[in-house]
Every structure is written in structure tokens, then in C-alpha cells.
Amino acid sequence: MLAMFTVYFDDSGTHPDSDIAVAACYISTDRGWSEFVKAWDDARSEEGFDVFHMAEFAAKREVGHEPFCRWDNAKKSHVYGRLAKIINENKWVGIAAAIPKKSYNLVPERHREYHGRTHYAFAVRACMQRIARWRNNFEIKLPMQFIFDWTEEGLPVREEIEDIWGRGGLLRYPKWEQEYGMQVDGFNFKRKEIFKPLQAADILAWQMNNHIRKIMPLGCDDSTLLHDGFRVLREDQHMDMGFFTDNHIKQWVIDLDEYESTNPDNSRN
């Protein structure tokens, strides 16, 4: 059976120099993604770019990322607005999670072994919980395909994603098939140059990374601090964003420890 829905995942901040890790995804039907790709290709042709990478788009002009370094603010605003409209009109839901790496590094090993050894894997797991909630709310039962931005084979980030869909995850917890729409062969790694919806996930991941840096000192989300480019993706849209501050991580560990102490035979399900 072909999956009715496809989930496109991208990351931000997974490189060693970043202090924040983000996983972000958009979900839509096969028809929705078909319409998305058609509109996206029209925009690429008419606006004069090949691959939209948010970090390059937002970089300073002197860095020299073509063609964005040659665009003035009016052109950038127009193109971004056009792409945001394409995303909003064709996605069903956007989901993302952002975590501070230092805080997650302090999580006990027994929790990291289950919830994610790498920061990105934990962020993906956090997104999966939101996907399960979305599927339950809309009574979605069909399996889904999960497409991740390309990562070279053998890297820890890729190996852990593969493990979640394999012996370390889905095969050990078969109920994930119903909760998350996962299948053993229902995921893959693709290049965003070819699979255009990954470029939408790239935009969302970048905006999440940018926003959490503003709200970290507050300890909670604050919509008044939204960048205009993030606001257009969030306001009046079906979105589920998770921002894990230092205190959130600490409280999460406390809750896990308490749960395990009272449910010793049901702590990993």
C-alpha cells in the first residue's frame, strides 16, 4: 500500500559548533506534495534560483551565496513570501522540536539510550510524539513515508535514525506502526536538490533555530519575538512547535525518573 501521507524531515544545528539542535518536518498527502512541487518549480524558474537553502538565503551579502547575495531586500521579501504561501497552501501540518545540546548532554545515559543518543535523534523522537498526537486527533490510520535530508552512510546521526525504524525501535515496539504510521521500509534519505519538500523543512528548521535563541532567556515561547519570516509560517496555520529549554529538560528527567520508579515493568513502551 502506498502511503497516503509523506513526512519530510530536515535538521538545523547538528554540526558540532552549534549549541542548539533542531528537527523539523512538514506532512502532506501525495496530492498536496505534487501541487507543492509544481508551484515550487514555477517559483524557482520565475524568481531565478535553483535550490533554496535558508542559511544561504539569510547570510550576509558579502558571504557570496548565489543568487541570494545579489538580491535586494524587496526581492528577498517577495520570494520568501511566495515560498511561504506555497508551503502553507499545500502542507497539512508543520511539526518541529528544538533542544539545547548542553542540557541534553546532562541527561542520564539510560534515558538517552532510549530517547536518543544524538541530539538530533532526540529532536526527531520529540517530533514523532507530536506526529502521533496529530494522527490520533485526525483519526489517521494509514502508514506514512518518512523522508530525511541526505546524510552520509555510517554517520551516527544516520545510524540512529535507521535504528529507530529497525531493531532498536519499530521492531521492538510494534505499536509504533499504528501510533506513528511507521513501517520498517517506510523511511529513506534523499537530497533536497531533487526532493523539493525537504527545502520547505529546511526553512522551518532554520526558523526554529533562530527563534529558540530569542526565547531561551525567558524559559517559554513568546510570539511577540517571532521573526516575520517565522510568523507567516505559524500564525493561523496548523503547526505544533516544541521548544525545550534547560528547565524543560531537567523537569523531563525528573518526570521520567518518577515514572520509572512507579512503573518498573512498563518504563519503556
Coordinates of C-alpha atoms in Angstrom, one line a residue:
M1 CA 0.0 0.0 0.0
L2 CA 1.3 3.4 -0.9
A3 CA 1.4 5.8 2.0
M4 CA -1.3 8.5 1.7
F5 CA 0.9 10.9 3.7
T6 CA 4.6 11.7 3.4
V7 CA 6.7 13.4 6.1
Y8 CA 9.7 15.4 5.1
F9 CA 12.3 16.0 7.8
D10 CA 15.3 18.3 7.9
D11 CA 17.6 19.4 10.7
S12 CA 19.4 22.6 11.9
G13 CA 22.3 22.8 14.2
T14 CA 23.5 19.2 14.0
H15 CA 27.1 20.3 13.3
P16 CA 29.5 20.2 16.3
D17 CA 29.8 24.0 16.6
S18 CA 26.1 24.6 17.2
D19 CA 24.6 24.7 20.7
I20 CA 21.1 24.1 19.5
A21 CA 19.7 21.0 17.7
V22 CA 16.5 21.1 15.7
A23 CA 14.4 18.6 13.8
A24 CA 11.5 19.9 11.7
C25 CA 9.1 18.4 9.3
Y26 CA 6.1 19.1 7.1
I27 CA 3.4 16.5 6.4
S28 CA 1.0 16.4 3.4
T29 CA -0.7 14.0 1.1
D30 CA 0.7 12.7 -2.1
R31 CA -1.5 15.1 -3.9
G32 CA -0.5 18.0 -1.7
W33 CA 3.2 17.4 -2.3
S34 CA 2.5 17.1 -6.1
E35 CA 0.9 20.5 -6.1
F36 CA 3.7 21.8 -3.9
V37 CA 6.4 20.7 -6.3
K38 CA 4.7 22.2 -9.3
A39 CA 4.3 25.6 -7.6
W40 CA 7.9 25.4 -6.2
D41 CA 9.3 24.7 -9.6
D42 CA 7.4 27.6 -11.1
A43 CA 8.9 29.9 -8.4
R44 CA 12.4 28.6 -9.0
S45 CA 12.1 29.2 -12.7
E46 CA 10.5 32.6 -12.4
E47 CA 12.5 34.0 -9.5
G48 CA 15.9 32.7 -10.6
F49 CA 17.2 30.2 -8.1
D50 CA 17.9 26.5 -8.1
V51 CA 17.9 25.2 -4.6
F52 CA 16.5 27.3 -1.7
H53 CA 18.7 26.9 1.4
M54 CA 17.6 29.1 4.2
A55 CA 21.1 29.6 5.7
E56 CA 22.4 30.8 2.4
F57 CA 19.4 33.0 1.8
A58 CA 19.8 34.6 5.2
A59 CA 23.5 35.0 5.1
K60 CA 25.2 38.4 4.7
R61 CA 25.6 39.6 1.2
E62 CA 29.4 39.6 1.4
V63 CA 29.4 35.9 2.0
G64 CA 28.6 35.5 -1.6
H65 CA 25.9 32.8 -1.8
E66 CA 24.5 33.0 -5.3
P67 CA 22.0 34.1 -6.3
F68 CA 20.8 35.4 -3.0
C69 CA 23.7 37.8 -2.4
R70 CA 22.6 39.7 -5.5
W71 CA 19.0 40.2 -4.3
D72 CA 17.9 43.4 -2.5
N73 CA 15.5 43.3 0.4
A74 CA 12.4 43.8 -1.7
K75 CA 13.3 40.8 -3.9
K76 CA 14.1 38.6 -0.8
S77 CA 10.9 39.6 0.8
H78 CA 8.9 38.8 -2.3
V79 CA 10.5 35.4 -2.9
Y80 CA 10.2 34.3 0.7
G81 CA 6.6 35.3 0.9
R82 CA 5.9 33.4 -2.3
L83 CA 7.6 30.3 -1.0
A84 CA 5.8 30.6 2.4
K85 CA 2.5 30.8 0.7
I86 CA 3.3 27.6 -1.3
I87 CA 4.2 25.8 1.9
N88 CA 1.1 27.0 3.8
E89 CA -1.3 26.1 1.0
N90 CA 0.0 22.6 0.4
K91 CA 1.0 21.2 3.8
W92 CA -1.3 19.6 6.3
V93 CA 0.8 20.3 9.4
G94 CA 4.2 21.5 10.3
I95 CA 6.0 20.0 13.4
A96 CA 9.3 20.8 14.9
A97 CA 11.4 20.5 18.1
A98 CA 14.5 22.4 19.3
I99 CA 16.7 21.5 22.2
P100 CA 19.8 23.0 23.9
K101 CA 22.6 20.5 23.5
K102 CA 24.4 21.2 26.8
S103 CA 21.2 20.4 28.7
Y104 CA 20.6 17.2 26.9
N105 CA 24.2 16.1 27.4
L106 CA 23.4 16.0 31.2
V107 CA 20.5 13.6 30.7
P108 CA 21.4 10.2 32.3
E109 CA 22.6 7.6 29.8
R110 CA 19.8 5.2 30.4
H111 CA 17.3 7.8 29.2
R112 CA 19.5 8.8 26.2
E113 CA 19.8 5.1 25.2
Y114 CA 16.0 5.0 24.7
H115 CA 15.1 8.6 23.7
G116 CA 18.1 9.4 21.5
R117 CA 21.8 9.1 21.8
T118 CA 22.4 12.0 19.5
H119 CA 20.7 15.4 19.9
Y120 CA 19.0 15.2 16.5
A121 CA 17.6 11.7 17.2
F122 CA 16.0 13.1 20.4
A123 CA 14.6 16.0 18.5
V124 CA 13.2 13.6 15.9
R125 CA 11.6 11.5 18.7
A126 CA 10.0 14.7 20.1
C127 CA 8.6 15.4 16.7
M128 CA 7.3 11.8 16.5
Q129 CA 5.3 12.3 19.7
R130 CA 3.6 15.3 18.1
I131 CA 3.0 13.3 14.9
A132 CA 1.3 10.6 17.0
R133 CA -0.9 13.2 18.6
W134 CA -1.8 14.7 15.2
R135 CA -2.6 11.2 13.8
N136 CA -4.8 10.5 16.8
N137 CA -6.7 13.8 16.6
F138 CA -7.5 13.3 12.9
E139 CA -8.0 9.6 13.2
I140 CA -5.4 8.8 10.6
K141 CA -4.7 5.1 10.3
L142 CA -2.8 4.7 7.1
P143 CA 1.0 4.2 7.2
M144 CA 3.2 7.1 6.2
Q145 CA 6.5 7.5 4.4
F146 CA 9.3 9.4 6.2
I147 CA 11.9 11.2 4.1
F148 CA 15.0 12.7 5.8
D149 CA 17.5 15.1 4.3
W150 CA 20.6 13.3 2.9
T151 CA 23.1 12.1 5.5
E152 CA 26.1 10.0 4.5
E153 CA 26.1 6.4 5.5
G154 CA 28.0 5.5 8.6
L155 CA 27.5 8.8 10.4
P156 CA 26.0 8.5 13.9
V157 CA 23.0 10.7 13.1
R158 CA 22.0 8.5 10.2
E159 CA 22.7 5.2 12.0
E160 CA 20.4 6.2 14.9
I161 CA 17.6 7.2 12.6
E162 CA 18.0 3.8 10.9
D163 CA 17.9 2.2 14.3
I164 CA 14.7 3.9 15.3
W165 CA 13.0 2.3 12.2
G166 CA 14.7 -1.0 12.8
R167 CA 15.7 -3.3 15.6
G168 CA 16.1 -0.5 18.1
G169 CA 12.7 0.9 17.6
L170 CA 9.9 -0.3 15.4
L171 CA 10.7 -4.0 15.7
R172 CA 10.9 -3.8 19.5
Y173 CA 7.8 -1.6 19.8
P174 CA 5.4 -2.7 17.1
K175 CA 2.7 -0.4 18.3
W176 CA 4.7 2.5 16.8
E177 CA 3.3 1.3 13.4
Q178 CA -0.1 2.4 14.4
E179 CA 0.8 5.4 16.6
Y180 CA 3.3 7.0 14.2
G181 CA 2.4 5.4 10.8
M182 CA 5.9 3.8 10.7
Q183 CA 6.9 0.9 8.6
V184 CA 10.3 -1.0 8.6
D185 CA 10.9 0.1 4.9
G186 CA 8.9 3.3 5.3
F187 CA 11.8 5.8 5.5
N188 CA 14.7 7.0 3.3
F189 CA 17.4 9.7 3.0
K190 CA 17.1 11.9 -0.1
R191 CA 18.8 15.1 -1.4
K192 CA 16.8 18.3 -1.1
E193 CA 18.0 19.3 -4.6
I194 CA 15.8 16.6 -6.0
F195 CA 13.1 16.2 -3.3
K196 CA 11.8 19.8 -3.1
P197 CA 9.7 19.4 0.1
L198 CA 12.9 19.0 2.0
Q199 CA 13.6 22.6 1.2
A200 CA 10.4 23.6 3.0
A201 CA 11.5 21.6 6.0
D202 CA 14.9 23.4 5.8
I203 CA 13.1 26.7 6.1
L204 CA 11.1 25.6 9.2
A205 CA 14.2 24.1 10.9
W206 CA 16.2 27.4 10.4
Q207 CA 13.4 29.5 11.8
M208 CA 13.1 27.2 14.8
N209 CA 16.8 27.5 15.5
N210 CA 16.6 31.3 15.2
H211 CA 13.6 31.6 17.4
I212 CA 14.7 29.4 20.3
R213 CA 17.8 31.6 20.8
K214 CA 15.4 34.6 21.5
I215 CA 13.2 32.8 24.0
M216 CA 15.8 30.7 25.9
P217 CA 16.4 33.5 28.5
L218 CA 12.6 33.7 29.0
G219 CA 12.1 29.9 29.6
C220 CA 9.0 29.8 27.4
D221 CA 7.8 30.6 23.9
D222 CA 6.8 34.2 23.1
S223 CA 5.0 35.0 19.9
T224 CA 5.9 38.7 20.2
L225 CA 9.5 37.8 19.4
L226 CA 8.7 35.9 16.2
H227 CA 10.7 36.9 13.1
D228 CA 8.3 38.0 10.3
G229 CA 9.5 35.0 8.3
F230 CA 8.5 32.7 11.1
R231 CA 5.3 34.4 11.8
V232 CA 3.9 33.8 8.3
L233 CA 4.6 30.1 8.8
R234 CA 3.0 29.9 12.2
E235 CA 0.1 32.3 12.6
D236 CA -3.3 30.9 11.6
Q237 CA -1.5 27.7 10.5
H238 CA -1.7 24.1 11.7
M239 CA 1.6 23.9 13.5
D240 CA 3.0 22.1 16.5
M241 CA 6.3 23.5 17.9
G242 CA 8.3 22.2 20.8
F243 CA 10.9 24.4 22.4
F244 CA 12.9 22.6 25.1
T245 CA 14.6 25.0 27.5
D246 CA 17.1 24.0 30.2
N247 CA 14.4 23.8 32.8
H248 CA 12.2 21.7 30.5
I249 CA 14.9 19.1 30.1
K250 CA 15.5 19.0 33.8
Q251 CA 11.8 18.6 34.6
W252 CA 11.5 15.9 31.8
V253 CA 14.3 13.8 33.5
I254 CA 12.6 14.2 36.9
D255 CA 9.3 13.1 35.4
L256 CA 10.9 10.1 33.7
D257 CA 12.6 9.0 37.0
E258 CA 9.4 9.3 38.9
Y259 CA 7.5 7.3 36.2
E260 CA 10.1 4.5 36.2
S261 CA 10.1 4.3 40.0
T262 CA 6.3 3.8 40.0
N263 CA 6.1 1.7 36.8
P264 CA 9.2 -0.5 36.9
D265 CA 7.8 -3.1 34.4
N266 CA 6.4 -0.5 32.0
S267 CA 9.1 2.1 31.7
R268 CA 10.0 1.6 28.1
N269 CA 6.8 1.5 26.0

